[in-house]
Amino acid sequence: GAVVSQHPSRVICKSGTSVKIECRSLDFQATTMFWYRQFPKQSLMLMATSNEGSKATYEQGVEKDKFLINHASLTLSTLTVTSAHPEDSSFYICSANGQTNEQFFGPGTRLTVL
Amino acid sequence: KQEVTQIPAALSVPEGENLVLNCSFTDSAIYNLQWFRQDPGKGLTSLLLIQSSQREQTSGRLNASLDKSSGRSTLYIAASQPGDSATYLCAGTNDYKLSFGAGTTVTVRA
């Protein structure tokens, strides 16, 4: 149980295009999901907290117009990187809160912007 | 803001040796503490979750302790195996948010 999936696992796009990443809780409902990014050999940095049915809460320094988050249902949150640039290339990971507030993580999405 | 530190940053041991990974945090009002494993290019696998009211959790060869008063958690891995080679991350929860340490990269030599 408590499986979180992400799609796609890997995406390569041209500079200036937008990329959507999906995060799904497969066997449980998650009112709260989190989006992180991870640079090579560094730890995870929380970008935003995604709440079902309401606006996401962004961490300081994260541009909300750049990273659009939608949490349309109890099992799906999406992160859209708008007008992506090479500096947005990173590993993006989502997580979902379980019943005991334990967080379960997706397998991550490797974004490369050319 | 919760600050989490992990020492050492890297560790190399021969197979069979016990592993001790340290994690320290600044805010003792921690809700829970999780230990994760991350393989290169992969997501995180949750290993152990310690609630704030608990002092330790065990799963197989893994044991994690939590001492809120001193702001420390320790992950013990008994009889290490090459398959244990990975980066281990600890993270503390405050206000439903996880704050991660930078991780300890473990290499178990066969």
mmCIF file of C-alpha atoms in Angstrom:
data_model
loop_
_atom_site.group_PDB
_atom_site.id
_atom_site.type_symbol
_atom_site.label_atom_id
_atom_site.label_comp_id
_atom_site.label_asym_id
_atom_site.label_seq_id
_atom_site.Cartn_x
_atom_site.Cartn_y
_atom_site.Cartn_z
ATOM 1 C CA GLY A 1 0.000 0.000 0.000
ATOM 2 C CA ALA A 2 0.860 3.729 0.014
ATOM 3 C CA VAL A 3 2.208 3.894 -3.526
ATOM 4 C CA VAL A 4 2.853 7.201 -5.252
ATOM 5 C CA SER A 5 3.510 7.374 -8.966
ATOM 6 C CA GLN A 6 4.899 10.127 -11.153
ATOM 7 C CA HIS A 7 4.628 10.632 -14.876
ATOM 8 C CA PRO A 8 6.706 11.058 -16.880
ATOM 9 C CA SER A 9 9.825 9.586 -15.337
ATOM 10 C CA ARG A 10 12.023 11.490 -17.724
ATOM 11 C CA VAL A 11 11.385 14.424 -20.057
ATOM 12 C CA ILE A 12 13.567 16.430 -22.373
ATOM 13 C CA CYS A 13 12.198 19.677 -23.761
ATOM 14 C CA LYS A 14 13.310 22.767 -25.600
ATOM 15 C CA SER A 15 13.845 26.043 -23.832
ATOM 16 C CA GLY A 16 10.662 28.100 -23.687
ATOM 17 C CA THR A 17 8.230 25.209 -23.648
ATOM 18 C CA SER A 18 6.062 24.116 -20.719
ATOM 19 C CA VAL A 19 6.208 20.716 -19.094
ATOM 20 C CA LYS A 20 3.560 19.053 -16.933
ATOM 21 C CA ILE A 21 4.444 16.454 -14.325
ATOM 22 C CA GLU A 22 1.758 14.320 -12.685
ATOM 23 C CA CYS A 23 1.823 12.898 -9.190
ATOM 24 C CA ARG A 24 -0.734 10.271 -8.189
ATOM 25 C CA SER A 25 -1.452 8.452 -4.960
ATOM 26 C CA LEU A 26 -2.504 5.038 -6.244
ATOM 27 C CA ASP A 27 -4.067 3.353 -3.243
ATOM 28 C CA PHE A 28 -4.879 6.117 -0.805
ATOM 29 C CA GLN A 29 -6.318 9.586 -0.772
ATOM 30 C CA ALA A 30 -4.023 12.494 -0.088
ATOM 31 C CA THR A 31 -5.410 15.884 0.839
ATOM 32 C CA THR A 32 -1.870 17.193 0.913
ATOM 33 C CA MET A 33 0.935 16.565 -1.539
ATOM 34 C CA PHE A 34 4.379 18.111 -1.688
ATOM 35 C CA TRP A 35 6.686 19.000 -4.537
ATOM 36 C CA TYR A 36 10.464 18.933 -4.173
ATOM 37 C CA ARG A 37 13.392 19.492 -6.454
ATOM 38 C CA GLN A 38 16.807 17.972 -6.092
ATOM 39 C CA PHE A 39 20.024 19.099 -7.731
ATOM 40 C CA PRO A 40 22.857 16.611 -8.273
ATOM 41 C CA LYS A 41 24.476 15.463 -5.048
ATOM 42 C CA GLN A 42 22.224 17.722 -2.989
ATOM 43 C CA SER A 43 19.289 17.040 -0.753
ATOM 44 C CA LEU A 44 15.635 17.668 -1.462
ATOM 45 C CA MET A 45 14.338 21.201 -1.378
ATOM 46 C CA LEU A 46 10.653 21.718 -0.720
ATOM 47 C CA MET A 47 9.094 23.852 -3.432
ATOM 48 C CA ALA A 48 5.448 23.920 -2.479
ATOM 49 C CA THR A 49 2.646 22.268 -0.565
ATOM 50 C CA SER A 50 -0.304 21.235 -2.669
ATOM 51 C CA ASN A 51 -3.713 21.133 -0.999
ATOM 52 C CA GLU A 52 -6.695 19.519 -2.650
ATOM 53 C CA GLY A 53 -9.259 22.087 -3.682
ATOM 54 C CA SER A 54 -7.227 25.141 -2.732
ATOM 55 C CA LYS A 55 -4.223 27.104 -3.862
ATOM 56 C CA ALA A 56 -0.758 25.732 -3.311
ATOM 57 C CA THR A 57 1.539 27.238 -0.721
ATOM 58 C CA TYR A 58 4.951 28.067 -2.117
ATOM 59 C CA GLU A 59 8.222 28.184 -0.232
ATOM 60 C CA GLN A 60 10.204 31.381 -0.140
ATOM 61 C CA GLY A 61 12.088 31.967 -3.359
ATOM 62 C CA VAL A 62 9.932 29.679 -5.492
ATOM 63 C CA GLU A 63 8.129 31.500 -8.288
ATOM 64 C CA LYS A 64 4.472 30.518 -8.282
ATOM 65 C CA ASP A 65 3.967 31.763 -11.841
ATOM 66 C CA LYS A 66 6.871 29.629 -12.968
ATOM 67 C CA PHE A 67 5.841 26.456 -11.199
ATOM 68 C CA LEU A 68 2.091 26.044 -11.472
ATOM 69 C CA ILE A 69 0.559 23.501 -9.134
ATOM 70 C CA ASN A 70 -2.912 22.062 -9.384
ATOM 71 C CA HIS A 71 -4.385 19.570 -6.931
ATOM 72 C CA ALA A 72 -7.664 18.766 -8.624
ATOM 73 C CA SER A 73 -8.531 15.572 -6.789
ATOM 74 C CA LEU A 74 -7.559 13.577 -3.722
ATOM 75 C CA THR A 75 -5.274 11.405 -5.798
ATOM 76 C CA LEU A 76 -3.717 13.766 -8.328
ATOM 77 C CA SER A 77 -1.485 16.802 -8.183
ATOM 78 C CA THR A 78 0.261 18.322 -11.181
ATOM 79 C CA LEU A 79 3.302 20.555 -11.462
ATOM 80 C CA THR A 80 3.698 22.588 -14.641
ATOM 81 C CA VAL A 81 7.050 24.182 -15.319
ATOM 82 C CA THR A 82 6.184 27.109 -17.546
ATOM 83 C CA SER A 83 8.567 28.556 -20.131
ATOM 84 C CA ALA A 84 11.259 26.169 -19.008
ATOM 85 C CA HIS A 85 14.905 27.179 -19.215
ATOM 86 C CA PRO A 86 18.095 25.136 -18.794
ATOM 87 C CA GLU A 87 18.427 26.234 -15.156
ATOM 88 C CA ASP A 88 15.109 24.492 -14.465
ATOM 89 C CA SER A 89 16.727 21.175 -15.300
ATOM 90 C CA SER A 90 16.516 19.111 -12.155
ATOM 91 C CA PHE A 91 15.024 16.054 -10.501
ATOM 92 C CA TYR A 92 11.476 16.764 -9.353
ATOM 93 C CA ILE A 93 9.944 14.529 -6.697
ATOM 94 C CA CYS A 94 6.470 14.576 -5.216
ATOM 95 C CA SER A 95 5.202 13.081 -2.003
ATOM 96 C CA ALA A 96 1.822 12.488 -0.446
ATOM 97 C CA ASN A 97 0.783 12.429 3.190
ATOM 98 C CA GLY A 98 -0.542 9.184 4.566
ATOM 99 C CA GLN A 99 -2.840 8.802 7.537
ATOM 100 C CA THR A 100 -0.067 9.035 10.127
ATOM 101 C CA ASN A 101 1.507 12.014 8.354
ATOM 102 C CA GLU A 102 4.184 9.719 7.019
ATOM 103 C CA GLN A 103 5.172 10.964 3.599
ATOM 104 C CA PHE A 104 5.357 8.584 0.677
ATOM 105 C CA PHE A 105 7.453 9.598 -2.272
ATOM 106 C CA GLY A 106 7.104 9.158 -5.981
ATOM 107 C CA PRO A 107 9.966 7.827 -8.102
ATOM 108 C CA GLY A 108 10.847 11.293 -9.399
ATOM 109 C CA THR A 109 10.912 12.999 -12.785
ATOM 110 C CA ARG A 110 14.169 13.944 -14.464
ATOM 111 C CA LEU A 111 13.659 17.177 -16.425
ATOM 112 C CA THR A 112 16.262 18.270 -18.942
ATOM 113 C CA VAL A 113 15.770 21.579 -20.718
ATOM 114 C CA LEU A 114 17.886 22.069 -23.815
ATOM 115 C CA LYS B 1 12.951 26.853 10.711
ATOM 116 C CA GLN B 2 14.045 23.278 11.218
ATOM 117 C CA GLU B 3 17.682 22.634 10.282
ATOM 118 C CA VAL B 4 18.765 19.032 9.804
ATOM 119 C CA THR B 5 22.387 17.954 9.668
ATOM 120 C CA GLN B 6 23.819 14.569 8.795
ATOM 121 C CA ILE B 7 27.313 13.454 9.597
ATOM 122 C CA PRO B 8 29.331 11.989 7.990
ATOM 123 C CA ALA B 9 28.578 12.969 4.418
ATOM 124 C CA ALA B 10 30.073 9.719 3.160
ATOM 125 C CA LEU B 11 30.978 6.390 4.692
ATOM 126 C CA SER B 12 32.732 3.320 3.309
ATOM 127 C CA VAL B 13 32.766 0.056 5.231
ATOM 128 C CA PRO B 14 33.575 -3.604 4.542
ATOM 129 C CA GLU B 15 30.703 -6.028 4.237
ATOM 130 C CA GLY B 16 29.455 -7.321 7.571
ATOM 131 C CA GLU B 17 30.317 -4.231 9.568
ATOM 132 C CA ASN B 18 27.562 -2.415 11.440
ATOM 133 C CA LEU B 19 26.636 1.034 10.189
ATOM 134 C CA VAL B 20 25.862 4.045 12.377
ATOM 135 C CA LEU B 21 24.400 7.096 10.692
ATOM 136 C CA ASN B 22 23.823 10.285 12.623
ATOM 137 C CA CYS B 23 21.216 12.982 12.209
ATOM 138 C CA SER B 24 20.757 16.127 14.285
ATOM 139 C CA PHE B 25 17.983 18.694 14.225
ATOM 140 C CA THR B 26 17.546 22.129 15.742
ATOM 141 C CA ASP B 27 13.847 22.283 16.619
ATOM 142 C CA SER B 28 12.883 19.797 19.327
ATOM 143 C CA ALA B 29 9.189 20.382 18.603
ATOM 144 C CA ILE B 30 9.481 17.806 15.912
ATOM 145 C CA TYR B 31 6.315 15.926 14.960
ATOM 146 C CA ASN B 32 8.074 12.863 13.615
ATOM 147 C CA LEU B 33 11.329 11.830 12.033
ATOM 148 C CA GLN B 34 11.762 9.676 8.965
ATOM 149 C CA TRP B 35 14.724 7.869 7.522
ATOM 150 C CA PHE B 36 14.844 7.331 3.779
ATOM 151 C CA ARG B 37 17.021 5.521 1.325
ATOM 152 C CA GLN B 38 17.771 6.940 -2.112
ATOM 153 C CA ASP B 39 19.518 5.044 -4.886
ATOM 154 C CA PRO B 40 21.225 7.085 -7.642
ATOM 155 C CA GLY B 41 18.693 8.718 -9.953
ATOM 156 C CA LYS B 42 15.776 7.283 -8.038
ATOM 157 C CA GLY B 43 13.112 8.520 -5.667
ATOM 158 C CA LEU B 44 13.007 7.977 -1.926
ATOM 159 C CA THR B 45 12.126 4.799 -0.116
ATOM 160 C CA SER B 46 10.842 5.261 3.406
ATOM 161 C CA LEU B 47 12.758 3.057 5.840
ATOM 162 C CA LEU B 48 11.514 3.997 9.282
ATOM 163 C CA LEU B 49 9.167 6.557 10.798
ATOM 164 C CA ILE B 50 9.515 7.541 14.438
ATOM 165 C CA GLN B 51 6.631 9.444 15.961
ATOM 166 C CA SER B 52 7.507 12.161 18.466
ATOM 167 C CA SER B 53 6.152 10.046 21.324
ATOM 168 C CA GLN B 54 8.414 7.120 20.400
ATOM 169 C CA ARG B 55 12.072 6.595 21.097
ATOM 170 C CA GLU B 56 12.909 4.023 18.471
ATOM 171 C CA GLN B 57 11.662 1.908 15.605
ATOM 172 C CA THR B 58 12.988 -1.357 14.235
ATOM 173 C CA SER B 59 12.593 -3.117 10.927
ATOM 174 C CA GLY B 60 14.726 -6.144 10.202
ATOM 175 C CA ARG B 61 18.403 -5.120 10.327
ATOM 176 C CA LEU B 62 17.459 -1.459 10.750
ATOM 177 C CA ASN B 63 16.971 0.344 14.020
ATOM 178 C CA ALA B 64 16.429 4.065 14.443
ATOM 179 C CA SER B 65 16.398 6.008 17.680
ATOM 180 C CA LEU B 66 15.054 9.449 18.438
ATOM 181 C CA ASP B 67 16.158 11.707 21.278
ATOM 182 C CA LYS B 68 14.183 14.923 21.063
ATOM 183 C CA SER B 69 15.884 16.536 24.069
ATOM 184 C CA SER B 70 19.301 16.339 22.446
ATOM 185 C CA GLY B 71 17.980 16.839 18.914
ATOM 186 C CA ARG B 72 19.423 13.607 17.582
ATOM 187 C CA SER B 73 18.428 10.524 15.695
ATOM 188 C CA THR B 74 20.625 7.569 14.826
ATOM 189 C CA LEU B 75 20.096 4.896 12.213
ATOM 190 C CA TYR B 76 21.791 1.560 12.848
ATOM 191 C CA ILE B 77 22.158 -0.989 10.089
ATOM 192 C CA ALA B 78 23.388 -4.345 11.325
ATOM 193 C CA ALA B 79 25.656 -6.661 9.333
ATOM 194 C CA SER B 80 25.897 -4.420 6.297
ATOM 195 C CA GLN B 81 25.664 -5.861 2.784
ATOM 196 C CA PRO B 82 26.724 -4.443 -0.597
ATOM 197 C CA GLY B 83 23.036 -3.951 -1.371
ATOM 198 C CA ASP B 84 22.893 -1.430 1.454
ATOM 199 C CA SER B 85 25.026 0.958 -0.598
ATOM 200 C CA ALA B 86 22.914 4.081 -1.132
ATOM 201 C CA THR B 87 22.357 7.566 0.207
ATOM 202 C CA TYR B 88 20.463 7.720 3.473
ATOM 203 C CA LEU B 89 18.437 10.805 4.274
ATOM 204 C CA CYS B 90 16.808 11.799 7.506
ATOM 205 C CA ALA B 91 13.999 14.307 7.637
ATOM 206 C CA GLY B 92 12.064 15.905 10.450
ATOM 207 C CA THR B 93 8.442 16.979 10.261
ATOM 208 C CA ASN B 94 7.264 20.297 11.648
ATOM 209 C CA ASP B 95 3.946 21.809 10.602
ATOM 210 C CA TYR B 96 3.459 18.894 8.214
ATOM 211 C CA LYS B 97 6.577 19.847 6.268
ATOM 212 C CA LEU B 98 9.665 17.690 5.960
ATOM 213 C CA SER B 99 13.093 19.252 6.375
ATOM 214 C CA PHE B 100 15.829 17.088 4.939
ATOM 215 C CA GLY B 101 19.427 16.614 5.846
ATOM 216 C CA ALA B 102 21.990 16.471 3.048
ATOM 217 C CA GLY B 103 22.329 12.724 3.416
ATOM 218 C CA THR B 104 25.044 10.186 4.124
ATOM 219 C CA THR B 105 26.295 8.226 1.129
ATOM 220 C CA VAL B 106 27.167 4.702 2.175
ATOM 221 C CA THR B 107 29.365 2.297 0.272
ATOM 222 C CA VAL B 108 29.588 -1.295 1.508
ATOM 223 C CA ARG B 109 32.614 -3.064 0.036
ATOM 224 C CA ALA B 110 32.297 -6.746 -0.787
#
